Amino acid sequence: MASTILKLISLISLINLSFASRILTTTAPATGDSQDQQLLHYHKGPLLHGKIDVNFIWYGKFKPSQRSIVADFITSLSSAPAPTSQIHHPSVAAWWKTVEKYYHLAGKRNSNSLSLNLGKQILDEKYSAGKSLSEKQIVQLASQGGHKNAINVVLTASDVTVAGFCVNRCGTHGSKSAHVNGKGSKFAYIWVGNSVTQCPGFCAWPFHQPTYGPQSPPLVAPNNDVGMDGVVMSLSGLLAGTVTNPFGNGFFQGPSEAPLEAATACTGVYAKGAYPGYAGDLLVDPTTGASYNAGGENGRKYLLPAIYDPSTSKCATLV
């Protein structure tokens, strides 16, 4: 029995170190307001700025309705959304405002200089690299997007396995050097997998019963797609980490190869009152019973992770 408990503790410890983990952890907030006392330290590197295209490489089979869930999320990040009547409040754009605070902390006063736009979408429905991918292959797929002023997002379908997927991560982000017009450049990339058939209790909680920890009934997914709603949860956190630590020398704590970042500092927290096994006091759609904390374009609803707020040294939630 003691041996079993020890193995479980070791496994949970490993998972909590992974990026975009769905397993719950708690983080002690930093005290004070000075940068030296911040939980996430600024390592003086560049943050993404200007007009950035978010390009998608859809690897495997995705329905058009699934692609629209993610596309609407990206367009919802804008501070100038569609008519208010179409947006459920609080909004995705309001969630993104916490991320923009990092630009002020870094001395970049005009945070509005960052503009994320939905870029091109590349469909790879024939599994050009097979159904079992390595990290190197993920980077190669990401390279199909833009090589300048870009975040290239690789989303893998539910029947695609990726090294480390469901073992210690739901997604990851990084950067790749490239040459544009004979000049050296870097682009950022993100990978997220659809976990619905492989590990929904790990990467799509709380819309599926958790693999480990306290067992509670799953919540209703806001877009009626457990896998894709899980993808948005991971993608949103990785996007926050990408813009605030795009090249490994921005805002983070710990080793650069396994950093604690803006969203992973608040893993498992989605609303006020959150604790291990409980996502927090979420909003509930009276018609569908779906749980959410942010509204987006076209009447969409999403569940987005809390972001570490450098101005308050706490995990910021919308509800």
JSON list of C-alpha atoms in Angstrom, two decimals, residues 165-308:
[
{"chain": "A", "resi": 165, "resn": "PHE", "atom": "CA", "xyz": [1.01, 13.65, -24.99]},
{"chain": "A", "resi": 166, "resn": "CYS", "atom": "CA", "xyz": [-1.19, 12.42, -22.13]},
{"chain": "A", "resi": 167, "resn": "VAL", "atom": "CA", "xyz": [1.92, 11.32, -20.25]},
{"chain": "A", "resi": 168, "resn": "ASN", "atom": "CA", "xyz": [3.13, 14.69, -19.01]},
{"chain": "A", "resi": 169, "resn": "ARG", "atom": "CA", "xyz": [1.62, 17.35, -21.25]},
{"chain": "A", "resi": 170, "resn": "CYS", "atom": "CA", "xyz": [-1.45, 18.44, -23.20]},
{"chain": "A", "resi": 171, "resn": "GLY", "atom": "CA", "xyz": [0.44, 20.88, -25.39]},
{"chain": "A", "resi": 172, "resn": "THR", "atom": "CA", "xyz": [3.58, 22.96, -25.56]},
{"chain": "A", "resi": 173, "resn": "HIS", "atom": "CA", "xyz": [5.06, 26.09, -27.09]},
{"chain": "A", "resi": 174, "resn": "GLY", "atom": "CA", "xyz": [8.47, 27.09, -28.37]},
{"chain": "A", "resi": 175, "resn": "SER", "atom": "CA", "xyz": [10.27, 28.99, -31.12]},
{"chain": "A", "resi": 176, "resn": "LYS", "atom": "CA", "xyz": [12.16, 28.18, -34.28]},
{"chain": "A", "resi": 177, "resn": "SER", "atom": "CA", "xyz": [14.82, 30.09, -36.19]},
{"chain": "A", "resi": 178, "resn": "ALA", "atom": "CA", "xyz": [14.14, 30.81, -39.86]},
{"chain": "A", "resi": 179, "resn": "HIS", "atom": "CA", "xyz": [15.40, 32.94, -42.71]},
{"chain": "A", "resi": 180, "resn": "VAL", "atom": "CA", "xyz": [13.16, 35.52, -44.33]},
{"chain": "A", "resi": 181, "resn": "ASN", "atom": "CA", "xyz": [14.50, 37.39, -47.38]},
{"chain": "A", "resi": 182, "resn": "GLY", "atom": "CA", "xyz": [18.01, 36.36, -46.44]},
{"chain": "A", "resi": 183, "resn": "LYS", "atom": "CA", "xyz": [17.72, 37.63, -42.88]},
{"chain": "A", "resi": 184, "resn": "GLY", "atom": "CA", "xyz": [17.55, 35.61, -39.71]},
{"chain": "A", "resi": 185, "resn": "SER", "atom": "CA", "xyz": [14.20, 35.53, -37.95]},
{"chain": "A", "resi": 186, "resn": "LYS", "atom": "CA", "xyz": [12.27, 33.57, -35.34]},
{"chain": "A", "resi": 187, "resn": "PHE", "atom": "CA", "xyz": [8.68, 32.47, -35.18]},
{"chain": "A", "resi": 188, "resn": "ALA", "atom": "CA", "xyz": [6.77, 31.11, -32.22]},
{"chain": "A", "resi": 189, "resn": "TYR", "atom": "CA", "xyz": [4.81, 27.90, -32.36]},
{"chain": "A", "resi": 190, "resn": "ILE", "atom": "CA", "xyz": [2.26, 26.04, -30.25]},
{"chain": "A", "resi": 191, "resn": "TRP", "atom": "CA", "xyz": [1.09, 22.45, -30.33]},
{"chain": "A", "resi": 192, "resn": "VAL", "atom": "CA", "xyz": [-2.11, 21.14, -28.69]},
{"chain": "A", "resi": 193, "resn": "GLY", "atom": "CA", "xyz": [-3.70, 17.71, -29.07]},
{"chain": "A", "resi": 194, "resn": "ASN", "atom": "CA", "xyz": [-7.36, 16.75, -29.04]},
{"chain": "A", "resi": 195, "resn": "SER", "atom": "CA", "xyz": [-7.46, 14.45, -26.01]},
{"chain": "A", "resi": 196, "resn": "VAL", "atom": "CA", "xyz": [-11.05, 13.18, -26.25]},
{"chain": "A", "resi": 197, "resn": "THR", "atom": "CA", "xyz": [-10.14, 9.55, -27.01]},
{"chain": "A", "resi": 198, "resn": "GLN", "atom": "CA", "xyz": [-6.74, 9.39, -25.31]},
{"chain": "A", "resi": 199, "resn": "CYS", "atom": "CA", "xyz": [-6.82, 11.26, -21.99]},
{"chain": "A", "resi": 200, "resn": "PRO", "atom": "CA", "xyz": [-9.86, 13.53, -21.51]},
{"chain": "A", "resi": 201, "resn": "GLY", "atom": "CA", "xyz": [-9.54, 13.17, -17.73]},
{"chain": "A", "resi": 202, "resn": "PHE", "atom": "CA", "xyz": [-6.08, 14.71, -17.98]},
{"chain": "A", "resi": 203, "resn": "CYS", "atom": "CA", "xyz": [-6.43, 17.37, -20.70]},
{"chain": "A", "resi": 204, "resn": "ALA", "atom": "CA", "xyz": [-10.17, 18.10, -20.85]},
{"chain": "A", "resi": 205, "resn": "TRP", "atom": "CA", "xyz": [-11.01, 18.29, -17.14]},
{"chain": "A", "resi": 206, "resn": "PRO", "atom": "CA", "xyz": [-13.45, 19.58, -15.82]},
{"chain": "A", "resi": 207, "resn": "PHE", "atom": "CA", "xyz": [-15.50, 18.46, -18.82]},
{"chain": "A", "resi": 208, "resn": "HIS", "atom": "CA", "xyz": [-14.51, 14.88, -18.05]},
{"chain": "A", "resi": 209, "resn": "GLN", "atom": "CA", "xyz": [-13.92, 13.13, -14.75]},
{"chain": "A", "resi": 210, "resn": "PRO", "atom": "CA", "xyz": [-10.29, 13.63, -13.69]},
{"chain": "A", "resi": 211, "resn": "THR", "atom": "CA", "xyz": [-7.80, 10.81, -14.16]},
{"chain": "A", "resi": 212, "resn": "TYR", "atom": "CA", "xyz": [-6.43, 11.43, -10.67]},
{"chain": "A", "resi": 213, "resn": "GLY", "atom": "CA", "xyz": [-7.54, 13.19, -7.53]},
{"chain": "A", "resi": 214, "resn": "PRO", "atom": "CA", "xyz": [-11.03, 13.93, -6.21]},
{"chain": "A", "resi": 215, "resn": "GLN", "atom": "CA", "xyz": [-13.73, 12.44, -8.45]},
{"chain": "A", "resi": 216, "resn": "SER", "atom": "CA", "xyz": [-16.67, 14.69, -9.24]},
{"chain": "A", "resi": 217, "resn": "PRO", "atom": "CA", "xyz": [-19.23, 14.65, -12.06]},
{"chain": "A", "resi": 218, "resn": "PRO", "atom": "CA", "xyz": [-17.97, 16.30, -15.26]},
{"chain": "A", "resi": 219, "resn": "LEU", "atom": "CA", "xyz": [-19.33, 19.68, -16.28]},
{"chain": "A", "resi": 220, "resn": "VAL", "atom": "CA", "xyz": [-21.14, 20.30, -19.56]},
{"chain": "A", "resi": 221, "resn": "ALA", "atom": "CA", "xyz": [-18.78, 21.62, -22.24]},
{"chain": "A", "resi": 222, "resn": "PRO", "atom": "CA", "xyz": [-19.84, 25.07, -23.55]},
{"chain": "A", "resi": 223, "resn": "ASN", "atom": "CA", "xyz": [-19.39, 24.17, -27.21]},
{"chain": "A", "resi": 224, "resn": "ASN", "atom": "CA", "xyz": [-20.74, 20.64, -26.79]},
{"chain": "A", "resi": 225, "resn": "ASP", "atom": "CA", "xyz": [-17.37, 19.16, -27.74]},
{"chain": "A", "resi": 226, "resn": "VAL", "atom": "CA", "xyz": [-15.29, 17.87, -24.83]},
{"chain": "A", "resi": 227, "resn": "GLY", "atom": "CA", "xyz": [-12.17, 17.46, -26.95]},
{"chain": "A", "resi": 228, "resn": "MET", "atom": "CA", "xyz": [-12.24, 20.88, -28.60]},
{"chain": "A", "resi": 229, "resn": "ASP", "atom": "CA", "xyz": [-13.28, 22.72, -25.44]},
{"chain": "A", "resi": 230, "resn": "GLY", "atom": "CA", "xyz": [-10.25, 21.05, -23.85]},
{"chain": "A", "resi": 231, "resn": "VAL", "atom": "CA", "xyz": [-8.12, 22.23, -26.78]},
{"chain": "A", "resi": 232, "resn": "VAL", "atom": "CA", "xyz": [-9.21, 25.83, -26.19]},
{"chain": "A", "resi": 233, "resn": "MET", "atom": "CA", "xyz": [-8.39, 25.58, -22.47]},
{"chain": "A", "resi": 234, "resn": "SER", "atom": "CA", "xyz": [-4.85, 24.42, -23.27]},
{"chain": "A", "resi": 235, "resn": "LEU", "atom": "CA", "xyz": [-4.39, 26.71, -26.28]},
{"chain": "A", "resi": 236, "resn": "SER", "atom": "CA", "xyz": [-5.44, 29.82, -24.35]},
{"chain": "A", "resi": 237, "resn": "GLY", "atom": "CA", "xyz": [-2.92, 29.17, -21.58]},
{"chain": "A", "resi": 238, "resn": "LEU", "atom": "CA", "xyz": [-0.18, 28.39, -24.08]},
{"chain": "A", "resi": 239, "resn": "LEU", "atom": "CA", "xyz": [-1.00, 31.55, -26.02]},
{"chain": "A", "resi": 240, "resn": "ALA", "atom": "CA", "xyz": [-0.55, 33.60, -22.84]},
{"chain": "A", "resi": 241, "resn": "GLY", "atom": "CA", "xyz": [2.80, 31.89, -22.25]},
{"chain": "A", "resi": 242, "resn": "THR", "atom": "CA", "xyz": [3.85, 32.42, -25.86]},
{"chain": "A", "resi": 243, "resn": "VAL", "atom": "CA", "xyz": [3.37, 36.18, -26.02]},
{"chain": "A", "resi": 244, "resn": "THR", "atom": "CA", "xyz": [4.93, 36.78, -22.56]},
{"chain": "A", "resi": 245, "resn": "ASN", "atom": "CA", "xyz": [7.79, 34.29, -23.01]},
{"chain": "A", "resi": 246, "resn": "PRO", "atom": "CA", "xyz": [8.08, 33.65, -26.76]},
{"chain": "A", "resi": 247, "resn": "PHE", "atom": "CA", "xyz": [11.79, 32.85, -27.01]},
{"chain": "A", "resi": 248, "resn": "GLY", "atom": "CA", "xyz": [12.62, 31.48, -23.57]},
{"chain": "A", "resi": 249, "resn": "ASN", "atom": "CA", "xyz": [13.87, 34.75, -22.06]},
{"chain": "A", "resi": 250, "resn": "GLY", "atom": "CA", "xyz": [10.68, 36.62, -21.20]},
{"chain": "A", "resi": 251, "resn": "PHE", "atom": "CA", "xyz": [8.52, 36.19, -18.09]},
{"chain": "A", "resi": 252, "resn": "PHE", "atom": "CA", "xyz": [8.88, 32.88, -16.25]},
{"chain": "A", "resi": 253, "resn": "GLN", "atom": "CA", "xyz": [10.12, 31.19, -13.11]},
{"chain": "A", "resi": 254, "resn": "GLY", "atom": "CA", "xyz": [12.30, 28.11, -12.81]},
{"chain": "A", "resi": 255, "resn": "PRO", "atom": "CA", "xyz": [14.38, 26.39, -15.50]},
{"chain": "A", "resi": 256, "resn": "SER", "atom": "CA", "xyz": [13.88, 27.77, -19.01]},
{"chain": "A", "resi": 257, "resn": "GLU", "atom": "CA", "xyz": [13.31, 24.29, -20.44]},
{"chain": "A", "resi": 258, "resn": "ALA", "atom": "CA", "xyz": [10.38, 23.70, -18.03]},
{"chain": "A", "resi": 259, "resn": "PRO", "atom": "CA", "xyz": [9.21, 27.18, -17.03]},
{"chain": "A", "resi": 260, "resn": "LEU", "atom": "CA", "xyz": [6.34, 28.30, -14.85]},
{"chain": "A", "resi": 261, "resn": "GLU", "atom": "CA", "xyz": [4.51, 30.91, -16.94]},
{"chain": "A", "resi": 262, "resn": "ALA", "atom": "CA", "xyz": [1.52, 33.25, -16.90]},
{"chain": "A", "resi": 263, "resn": "ALA", "atom": "CA", "xyz": [-1.13, 30.51, -17.06]},
{"chain": "A", "resi": 264, "resn": "THR", "atom": "CA", "xyz": [0.70, 27.52, -15.55]},
{"chain": "A", "resi": 265, "resn": "ALA", "atom": "CA", "xyz": [1.26, 29.58, -12.39]},
{"chain": "A", "resi": 266, "resn": "CYS", "atom": "CA", "xyz": [-2.50, 29.20, -11.87]},
{"chain": "A", "resi": 267, "resn": "THR", "atom": "CA", "xyz": [-3.08, 25.63, -13.03]},
{"chain": "A", "resi": 268, "resn": "GLY", "atom": "CA", "xyz": [-6.54, 24.27, -12.24]},
{"chain": "A", "resi": 269, "resn": "VAL", "atom": "CA", "xyz": [-8.02, 27.69, -11.37]},
{"chain": "A", "resi": 270, "resn": "TYR", "atom": "CA", "xyz": [-10.88, 28.95, -13.57]},
{"chain": "A", "resi": 271, "resn": "ALA", "atom": "CA", "xyz": [-13.02, 31.01, -11.20]},
{"chain": "A", "resi": 272, "resn": "LYS", "atom": "CA", "xyz": [-13.18, 32.25, -7.63]},
{"chain": "A", "resi": 273, "resn": "GLY", "atom": "CA", "xyz": [-13.45, 29.53, -5.00]},
{"chain": "A", "resi": 274, "resn": "ALA", "atom": "CA", "xyz": [-11.35, 27.02, -6.96]},
{"chain": "A", "resi": 275, "resn": "TYR", "atom": "CA", "xyz": [-9.59, 24.23, -5.10]},
{"chain": "A", "resi": 276, "resn": "PRO", "atom": "CA", "xyz": [-8.17, 20.81, -6.11]},
{"chain": "A", "resi": 277, "resn": "GLY", "atom": "CA", "xyz": [-10.98, 18.93, -7.83]},
{"chain": "A", "resi": 278, "resn": "TYR", "atom": "CA", "xyz": [-13.15, 22.05, -8.22]},
{"chain": "A", "resi": 279, "resn": "ALA", "atom": "CA", "xyz": [-12.68, 24.54, -11.06]},
{"chain": "A", "resi": 280, "resn": "GLY", "atom": "CA", "xyz": [-14.39, 27.39, -9.21]},
{"chain": "A", "resi": 281, "resn": "ASP", "atom": "CA", "xyz": [-17.76, 29.11, -9.17]},
{"chain": "A", "resi": 282, "resn": "LEU", "atom": "CA", "xyz": [-18.36, 29.16, -12.92]},
{"chain": "A", "resi": 283, "resn": "LEU", "atom": "CA", "xyz": [-21.19, 30.68, -14.90]},
{"chain": "A", "resi": 284, "resn": "VAL", "atom": "CA", "xyz": [-23.80, 28.23, -16.14]},
{"chain": "A", "resi": 285, "resn": "ASP", "atom": "CA", "xyz": [-25.86, 28.59, -19.29]},
{"chain": "A", "resi": 286, "resn": "PRO", "atom": "CA", "xyz": [-29.53, 28.32, -18.20]},
{"chain": "A", "resi": 287, "resn": "THR", "atom": "CA", "xyz": [-30.53, 26.63, -21.46]},
{"chain": "A", "resi": 288, "resn": "THR", "atom": "CA", "xyz": [-27.76, 24.09, -22.02]},
{"chain": "A", "resi": 289, "resn": "GLY", "atom": "CA", "xyz": [-26.38, 23.72, -18.50]},
{"chain": "A", "resi": 290, "resn": "ALA", "atom": "CA", "xyz": [-22.87, 24.33, -19.88]},
{"chain": "A", "resi": 291, "resn": "SER", "atom": "CA", "xyz": [-20.22, 25.84, -17.61]},
{"chain": "A", "resi": 292, "resn": "TYR", "atom": "CA", "xyz": [-18.06, 28.72, -18.82]},
{"chain": "A", "resi": 293, "resn": "ASN", "atom": "CA", "xyz": [-16.30, 31.90, -17.71]},
{"chain": "A", "resi": 294, "resn": "ALA", "atom": "CA", "xyz": [-15.91, 33.96, -20.90]},
{"chain": "A", "resi": 295, "resn": "GLY", "atom": "CA", "xyz": [-17.97, 34.89, -23.94]},
{"chain": "A", "resi": 296, "resn": "GLY", "atom": "CA", "xyz": [-16.69, 35.29, -27.48]},
{"chain": "A", "resi": 297, "resn": "GLU", "atom": "CA", "xyz": [-17.62, 35.98, -31.06]},
{"chain": "A", "resi": 298, "resn": "ASN", "atom": "CA", "xyz": [-20.78, 34.52, -32.56]},
{"chain": "A", "resi": 299, "resn": "GLY", "atom": "CA", "xyz": [-22.31, 33.87, -29.16]},
{"chain": "A", "resi": 300, "resn": "ARG", "atom": "CA", "xyz": [-19.52, 31.46, -28.18]},
{"chain": "A", "resi": 301, "resn": "LYS", "atom": "CA", "xyz": [-18.77, 30.54, -24.59]},
{"chain": "A", "resi": 302, "resn": "TYR", "atom": "CA", "xyz": [-15.39, 29.30, -23.36]},
{"chain": "A", "resi": 303, "resn": "LEU", "atom": "CA", "xyz": [-13.64, 28.11, -20.23]},
{"chain": "A", "resi": 304, "resn": "LEU", "atom": "CA", "xyz": [-10.30, 29.91, -19.93]},
{"chain": "A", "resi": 305, "resn": "PRO", "atom": "CA", "xyz": [-7.60, 29.44, -17.27]},
{"chain": "A", "resi": 306, "resn": "ALA", "atom": "CA", "xyz": [-6.81, 32.05, -14.65]},
{"chain": "A", "resi": 307, "resn": "ILE", "atom": "CA", "xyz": [-3.79, 34.21, -15.49]},
{"chain": "A", "resi": 308, "resn": "TYR", "atom": "CA", "xyz": [-1.21, 35.29, -12.93]}
]
